[in-house]
């Protein structure tokens, strides 16, 4: 199943919809502008909070946490000692890890577990430059979690790189 995301919408306080490939609204990403730290909530179409994304405070390395029902679910960090600059590790609380690697800036990357492809992010499927897709490969995957991982990684990568060429963050 492919989910469509419009790019250039990651400013704090901005809200945006992630849609299915047939145009149905699947997730609302709600930026919380008045919070002390970078916080986003992913909600279902009825407004129920599914996942909360937070920038981890007081961390030696830049990190974001993913929470479900106010309980930690995962922590995302850039992978240490990686020859690839665009490589992130997602440590799930139950002890497993997901790897995110590829060209984050170009929206061409994958999310894998133990070498198995879980999701593929690509801009190639669209003619509109500001749109990319998150293709969830496994049918039994936690879709909200995988999309939250994609949102976090892109946000962290953009924060590290600083403002884009047009001055946007």
Coordinates of N, CA and C in Angstrom, one line a residue:
X1 N 0.8 -1.2 0.0 CA 0.0 0.0 0.0 C 0.9 1.2 0.0
X2 N 0.6 2.2 -0.9 CA 1.4 3.4 -0.9 C 0.6 4.5 -0.2
X3 N 1.4 5.3 0.5 CA 0.8 6.5 1.2 C 1.6 7.7 0.6
X4 N 0.8 8.8 0.3 CA 1.4 10.0 -0.4 C 1.6 11.1 0.6
X5 N 2.8 11.7 0.5 CA 3.1 12.8 1.4 C 3.6 14.0 0.6
X6 N 3.1 15.2 0.9 CA 3.5 16.4 0.2 C 4.7 16.9 0.9
X7 N 5.7 17.3 0.2 CA 6.9 17.8 0.8 C 6.8 19.2 1.1
X8 N 7.9 19.7 1.8 CA 8.0 21.1 2.3 C 6.9 21.5 3.3
X9 N 6.5 20.6 4.1 CA 5.4 20.9 5.1 C 5.8 20.5 6.5
X10 N 7.1 20.5 6.8 CA 7.6 20.0 8.0 C 7.9 21.1 9.0
X11 N 7.4 22.3 8.9 CA 7.6 23.4 9.8 C 6.8 23.1 11.1
X12 N 7.3 23.5 12.2 CA 6.6 23.4 13.5 C 5.3 24.1 13.4
X13 N 4.2 23.5 13.8 CA 2.9 24.2 13.8 C 2.1 23.9 12.6
X14 N 2.7 23.3 11.6 CA 2.0 23.0 10.3 C 1.3 21.6 10.5
X15 N 0.1 21.5 10.0 CA -0.6 20.3 10.0 C -0.7 19.8 8.5
X16 N -0.6 18.6 8.3 CA -0.8 18.1 6.9 C -1.3 16.6 7.0
X17 N -2.0 16.3 5.9 CA -2.5 14.9 5.7 C -1.6 14.0 4.9
X18 N -1.5 12.8 5.3 CA -0.9 11.7 4.5 C -2.1 10.9 4.0
X19 N -2.1 10.8 2.7 CA -3.2 10.1 2.0 C -2.8 8.8 1.4
X20 N -3.8 7.9 1.2 CA -3.6 6.7 0.5 C -3.4 7.0 -1.0
X21 N -2.9 6.0 -1.7 CA -2.7 6.3 -3.2 C -4.0 6.6 -3.9
X22 N -5.2 6.2 -3.3 CA -6.5 6.5 -4.0 C -7.1 7.8 -3.5
X23 N -6.3 8.5 -2.7 CA -6.8 9.9 -2.3 C -7.5 9.9 -0.9
X24 N -7.6 8.8 -0.2 CA -8.3 8.9 1.1 C -7.3 9.4 2.2
X25 N -7.8 10.2 3.1 CA -7.0 10.7 4.2 C -6.7 9.5 5.1
X26 N -5.5 9.3 5.4 CA -5.1 8.2 6.3 C -4.6 8.7 7.7
X27 N -3.7 9.7 7.7 CA -3.1 10.2 8.9 C -3.0 11.7 8.8
X28 N -3.3 12.4 9.9 CA -3.1 13.8 10.1 C -1.8 13.9 10.9
X29 N -0.8 14.7 10.4 CA 0.4 15.0 11.2 C 0.2 16.4 11.7
X30 N 0.1 16.5 13.0 CA -0.3 17.7 13.7 C 1.0 18.2 14.4
X31 N 1.5 19.4 14.0 CA 2.7 20.0 14.6 C 2.2 20.8 15.8
X32 N 2.9 20.6 16.9 CA 2.5 21.3 18.1 C 3.5 22.5 18.3
X33 N 3.1 23.7 17.9 CA 3.9 24.8 17.8 C 4.2 25.4 19.2
X34 N 3.4 25.2 20.2 CA 3.6 25.9 21.5 C 4.3 25.0 22.5
X35 N 4.8 23.9 22.1 CA 5.5 23.0 23.0 C 6.9 23.4 23.2
X36 N 7.5 23.1 24.3 CA 8.9 23.4 24.6 C 9.9 22.7 23.6
X37 N 9.5 21.5 23.2 CA 10.4 20.8 22.3 C 9.6 20.4 21.1
X38 N 10.3 20.0 20.0 CA 9.7 19.6 18.8 C 8.8 18.4 19.0
X39 N 7.5 18.6 18.8 CA 6.5 17.5 19.0 C 5.5 17.5 17.8
X40 N 5.3 16.3 17.3 CA 4.3 16.1 16.3 C 3.4 14.9 16.8
X41 N 2.1 15.0 16.4 CA 1.2 13.9 16.7 C 0.6 13.4 15.4
X42 N 0.6 12.1 15.2 CA 0.0 11.4 14.1 C -1.4 11.0 14.5
X43 N -2.4 11.4 13.8 CA -3.8 11.1 14.2 C -4.5 10.4 13.1
X44 N -5.5 9.6 13.4 CA -6.3 9.0 12.4 C -7.3 10.0 11.9
X45 N -8.1 9.7 10.8 CA -9.0 10.7 10.3 C -10.1 11.2 11.3
X46 N -10.3 10.4 12.3 CA -11.3 10.9 13.3 C -10.7 11.8 14.4
X47 N -9.4 12.0 14.3 CA -8.7 12.9 15.3 C -8.1 12.2 16.5
X48 N -8.2 10.8 16.5 CA -7.6 10.1 17.6 C -6.0 10.0 17.4
X49 N -5.3 10.3 18.5 CA -3.8 10.3 18.4 C -3.4 8.9 18.4
X50 N -2.6 8.5 17.4 CA -2.1 7.2 17.2 C -0.6 7.1 17.7
X51 N 0.1 8.1 17.4 CA 1.6 8.2 17.7 C 2.0 9.6 18.0
X52 N 2.9 9.8 18.9 CA 3.5 11.1 19.2 C 5.0 11.0 18.9
X53 N 5.5 12.0 18.2 CA 6.9 12.1 17.9 C 7.5 13.2 18.7
X54 N 8.6 13.0 19.3 CA 9.2 14.1 20.1 C 10.7 14.1 19.9
X55 N 11.3 15.3 19.8 CA 12.7 15.5 19.8 C 13.2 15.2 21.2
X56 N 14.2 14.3 21.3 CA 14.7 13.9 22.6 C 15.5 15.0 23.2
X57 N 15.2 15.5 24.4 CA 15.9 16.6 25.0 C 17.1 16.0 25.7
X58 N 18.2 16.9 25.8 CA 19.4 16.6 26.6 C 20.1 15.3 26.1
X59 N 20.0 15.0 24.8 CA 20.7 13.9 24.2 C 22.0 14.3 23.6
X60 N 23.0 13.4 23.8 CA 24.3 13.8 23.3 C 24.3 13.8 21.8
X61 N 23.6 12.8 21.2 CA 23.4 12.8 19.7 C 21.9 13.1 19.5
X62 N 21.7 13.8 18.3 CA 20.3 14.1 18.0 C 19.5 12.8 17.9
X63 N 18.3 12.9 18.5 CA 17.4 11.7 18.6 C 16.0 12.2 18.7
X64 N 15.1 11.3 18.2 CA 13.7 11.5 18.4 C 13.1 10.2 18.9
X65 N 12.0 10.4 19.7 CA 11.3 9.2 20.2 C 9.9 9.1 19.6
X66 N 9.5 7.9 19.5 CA 8.1 7.6 19.0 C 7.4 7.0 20.2
X67 N 6.2 7.5 20.5 CA 5.4 7.0 21.6 C 4.0 6.6 21.1
X68 N 3.5 5.6 21.8 CA 2.1 5.2 21.5 C 1.4 5.1 22.9
X69 N 0.3 5.8 23.0 CA -0.4 5.8 24.3 C 0.5 6.3 25.5
X70 N 1.3 7.3 25.2 CA 2.2 7.9 26.2 C 3.3 7.0 26.7
X71 N 3.5 5.9 26.0 CA 4.6 5.0 26.3 C 5.6 4.9 25.2
X72 N 6.9 4.9 25.5 CA 7.9 4.9 24.5 C 7.7 3.6 23.6
X73 N 7.9 3.8 22.3 CA 7.8 2.7 21.3 C 9.2 2.5 20.6
X74 N 9.9 3.6 20.3 CA 11.1 3.6 19.6 C 11.9 4.9 19.8
X75 N 13.2 4.7 19.6 CA 14.1 5.9 19.5 C 14.9 5.8 18.2
X76 N 15.0 7.0 17.6 CA 15.7 7.1 16.3 C 16.9 7.9 16.4
X77 N 18.0 7.4 15.9 CA 19.3 8.2 15.9 C 20.0 7.9 14.6
X78 N 20.9 8.8 14.3 CA 21.8 8.6 13.2 C 22.7 7.5 13.6
X79 N 23.0 6.6 12.7 CA 23.9 5.4 13.0 C 25.3 5.9 13.2
X80 N 25.9 5.5 14.3 CA 27.3 5.9 14.5 C 28.2 5.1 13.6
X81 N 29.4 5.7 13.3 CA 30.4 5.0 12.5 C 30.0 4.4 11.2
X82 N 29.0 5.1 10.6 CA 28.5 4.6 9.3 C 29.2 5.4 8.2
X83 N 29.6 4.7 7.2 CA 30.2 5.3 6.1 C 29.2 6.1 5.3
X84 N 28.0 5.7 5.4 CA 26.9 6.4 4.8 C 26.3 7.5 5.7
X85 N 26.3 8.7 5.3 CA 25.8 9.8 6.1 C 24.3 9.6 6.3
X86 N 23.6 9.0 5.4 CA 22.1 8.8 5.5 C 21.8 7.5 6.0
X87 N 22.2 7.2 7.2 CA 21.9 5.9 7.8 C 21.4 6.1 9.2
X88 N 20.2 5.7 9.5 CA 19.6 5.8 10.8 C 19.3 4.5 11.4
X89 N 19.3 4.4 12.7 CA 18.9 3.2 13.5 C 17.7 3.5 14.3
X90 N 16.7 2.6 14.2 CA 15.5 2.7 15.0 C 15.5 1.6 16.0
X91 N 15.7 2.0 17.3 CA 15.7 1.0 18.4 C 14.3 0.9 19.0
X92 N 13.6 -0.2 18.8 CA 12.3 -0.5 19.3 C 12.5 -0.9 20.8
X93 N 11.5 -0.6 21.6 CA 11.6 -0.9 23.1 C 11.7 -2.4 23.3
X94 N 11.1 -3.2 22.5 CA 11.2 -4.6 22.7 C 12.5 -5.2 22.4
X95 N 13.4 -4.4 21.8 CA 14.8 -4.9 21.6 C 15.2 -5.1 20.1
X96 N 14.2 -5.0 19.2 CA 14.6 -5.2 17.8 C 15.0 -3.8 17.3
X97 N 15.7 -3.8 16.1 CA 16.1 -2.6 15.5 C 15.8 -2.6 14.0
X98 N 15.4 -1.4 13.5 CA 15.2 -1.2 12.1 C 16.3 -0.3 11.6
X99 N 16.6 -0.5 10.3 CA 17.7 0.3 9.7 C 17.0 1.1 8.6
X100 N 17.4 2.4 8.5 CA 16.9 3.3 7.5 C 18.1 3.8 6.8
X101 N 18.1 3.6 5.5 CA 19.3 4.0 4.7 C 18.9 4.4 3.3
X102 N 19.7 5.3 2.7 CA 19.4 5.7 1.3 C 19.6 7.2 1.3
X103 N 19.1 7.9 0.3 CA 19.2 9.3 0.0 C 18.0 10.0 0.6
X104 N 18.1 10.4 1.9 CA 17.0 11.0 2.6 C 16.5 12.3 2.0
X105 N 17.5 13.1 1.7 CA 17.2 14.4 1.0 C 16.5 14.3 -0.3
X106 N 16.8 13.2 -1.0 CA 16.2 13.0 -2.3 C 14.9 12.2 -2.2
X107 N 14.5 11.8 -1.0 CA 13.3 11.0 -0.7 C 13.4 9.6 -1.5
X108 N 14.6 9.0 -1.4 CA 14.8 7.7 -2.0 C 15.6 6.9 -0.9
X109 N 14.8 6.2 -0.1 CA 15.4 5.4 1.0 C 14.5 4.2 1.4
X110 N 15.1 3.3 2.2 CA 14.3 2.2 2.6 C 14.3 2.0 4.2
X111 N 13.3 1.3 4.7 CA 13.3 0.9 6.1 C 13.3 -0.6 6.1
X112 N 14.3 -1.2 6.8 CA 14.5 -2.7 6.8 C 14.6 -3.2 8.2
X113 N 14.2 -4.5 8.3 CA 14.4 -5.2 9.6 C 15.2 -6.5 9.2
X114 N 16.4 -6.6 9.8 CA 17.2 -7.8 9.6 C 17.3 -8.1 8.1
X115 N 17.5 -7.1 7.2 CA 17.7 -7.3 5.8 C 16.4 -7.4 5.0
X116 N 15.3 -7.5 5.7 CA 14.0 -7.6 5.0 C 13.4 -6.2 4.8
X117 N 13.0 -5.9 3.6 CA 12.4 -4.6 3.2 C 11.0 -4.5 3.9
X118 N 10.8 -3.4 4.7 CA 9.5 -3.1 5.2 C 8.8 -2.0 4.5
X119 N 9.5 -1.0 4.1 CA 9.0 0.2 3.5 C 10.0 0.8 2.5
X120 N 9.5 1.3 1.4 CA 10.4 2.0 0.5 C 9.8 3.4 0.2
X121 N 10.6 4.4 0.4 CA 10.2 5.8 0.2 C 10.8 6.3 -1.1
X122 N 9.9 6.8 -2.0 CA 10.4 7.2 -3.3 C 9.6 8.4 -3.8
X123 N 10.3 9.2 -4.6 CA 9.7 10.3 -5.3 C 9.5 10.0 -6.7
X124 N 10.1 8.9 -7.2 CA 10.1 8.5 -8.6 C 8.7 8.1 -9.1
X125 N 7.8 7.8 -8.3 CA 6.5 7.4 -8.7 C 5.6 8.5 -9.1
X126 N 6.1 9.8 -8.9 CA 5.3 10.9 -9.2 C 6.0 12.0 -10.0
X127 N 5.2 12.7 -10.8 CA 5.7 13.8 -11.6 C 5.7 15.1 -10.9
X128 N 5.0 15.2 -9.8 CA 4.9 16.4 -9.0 C 6.1 16.3 -8.0
X129 N 7.1 17.2 -8.1 CA 8.3 17.1 -7.3 C 8.1 17.1 -5.8
X130 N 7.1 17.8 -5.4 CA 6.9 18.0 -3.9 C 6.1 16.8 -3.3
X131 N 5.9 15.7 -4.0 CA 5.2 14.6 -3.5 C 6.1 13.3 -3.5
X132 N 6.1 12.6 -2.4 CA 6.8 11.3 -2.4 C 5.8 10.3 -1.8
X133 N 6.2 9.0 -2.0 CA 5.3 7.9 -1.5 C 6.1 7.1 -0.5
X134 N 5.3 6.6 0.4 CA 5.9 5.6 1.4 C 5.1 4.3 1.0
X135 N 5.9 3.4 0.4 CA 5.3 2.1 0.0 C 5.5 1.1 1.1
X136 N 4.5 0.7 1.8 CA 4.6 -0.3 2.9 C 4.5 -1.7 2.2
X137 N 5.6 -2.4 2.3 CA 5.7 -3.7 1.6 C 5.0 -4.8 2.3
X138 N 5.2 -5.0 3.6 CA 4.6 -6.1 4.4 C 3.2 -5.8 4.7
X139 N 2.3 -6.7 4.5 CA 0.9 -6.5 4.8 C 0.6 -6.5 6.3
X140 N 1.4 -7.2 7.1 CA 1.2 -7.2 8.5 C 2.0 -6.1 9.3
X141 N 2.6 -5.2 8.5 CA 3.4 -4.1 9.2 C 2.5 -3.1 10.0
X142 N 3.2 -2.5 10.9 CA 2.5 -1.5 11.7 C 2.7 -0.2 10.9
X143 N 1.7 0.1 10.1 CA 1.8 1.2 9.1 C 2.0 2.6 9.8
X144 N 1.3 2.8 10.9 CA 1.5 4.1 11.6 C 3.0 4.2 12.1
X145 N 3.5 3.2 12.6 CA 4.9 3.2 13.1 C 5.9 3.5 12.0
X146 N 5.7 2.8 10.9 CA 6.6 3.0 9.7 C 6.5 4.4 9.2
X147 N 5.3 4.9 9.1 CA 5.2 6.3 8.6 C 5.8 7.2 9.6
X148 N 5.6 7.0 10.9 CA 6.3 7.8 11.9 C 7.8 7.8 11.8
X149 N 8.3 6.6 11.5 CA 9.8 6.5 11.3 C 10.2 7.4 10.1
X150 N 9.5 7.3 9.0 CA 9.8 8.1 7.9 C 9.8 9.6 8.2
X151 N 8.7 10.1 8.8 CA 8.6 11.5 9.2 C 9.7 11.9 10.1
X152 N 10.1 11.1 11.1 CA 11.2 11.4 12.0 C 12.5 11.5 11.3
X153 N 12.8 10.6 10.5 CA 14.1 10.6 9.8 C 14.2 11.8 8.9
X154 N 13.2 12.1 8.1 CA 13.2 13.3 7.3 C 13.4 14.5 8.1
X155 N 12.7 14.6 9.2 CA 12.8 15.8 10.0 C 14.1 16.0 10.6
X156 N 14.7 14.9 11.1 CA 16.1 14.9 11.7 C 17.1 15.3 10.6
X157 N 17.0 14.7 9.4 CA 17.9 15.0 8.3 C 17.8 16.4 7.9
X158 N 16.6 17.0 7.8 CA 16.5 18.4 7.4 C 17.0 19.3 8.5
X159 N 16.8 18.9 9.8 CA 17.3 19.8 10.9 C 18.8 19.8 10.9
X160 N 19.4 18.7 10.6 CA 20.9 18.6 10.6 C 21.5 19.4 9.4
X161 N 20.8 19.4 8.3 CA 21.3 20.1 7.1 C 21.1 21.6 7.2
X162 N 20.1 22.0 8.0 CA 19.8 23.4 8.1 C 18.8 23.8 7.1
X163 N 18.5 25.1 7.0 CA 17.5 25.6 6.0 C 17.9 25.2 4.6
X164 N 16.8 25.0 3.8 CA 17.0 24.6 2.4 C 17.5 25.9 1.6
X165 N 17.7 25.7 0.3 CA 18.2 26.7 -0.6 C 17.3 27.9 -0.7
X166 N 16.0 27.7 -0.5 CA 15.0 28.8 -0.6 C 14.7 29.4 0.8
X167 N 15.5 29.0 1.8 CA 15.3 29.6 3.2 C 14.4 28.8 4.0
X168 N 13.7 27.8 3.5 CA 12.7 27.1 4.3 C 13.5 26.1 5.2
X169 N 12.9 25.7 6.2 CA 13.5 24.7 7.1 C 13.0 23.3 6.8

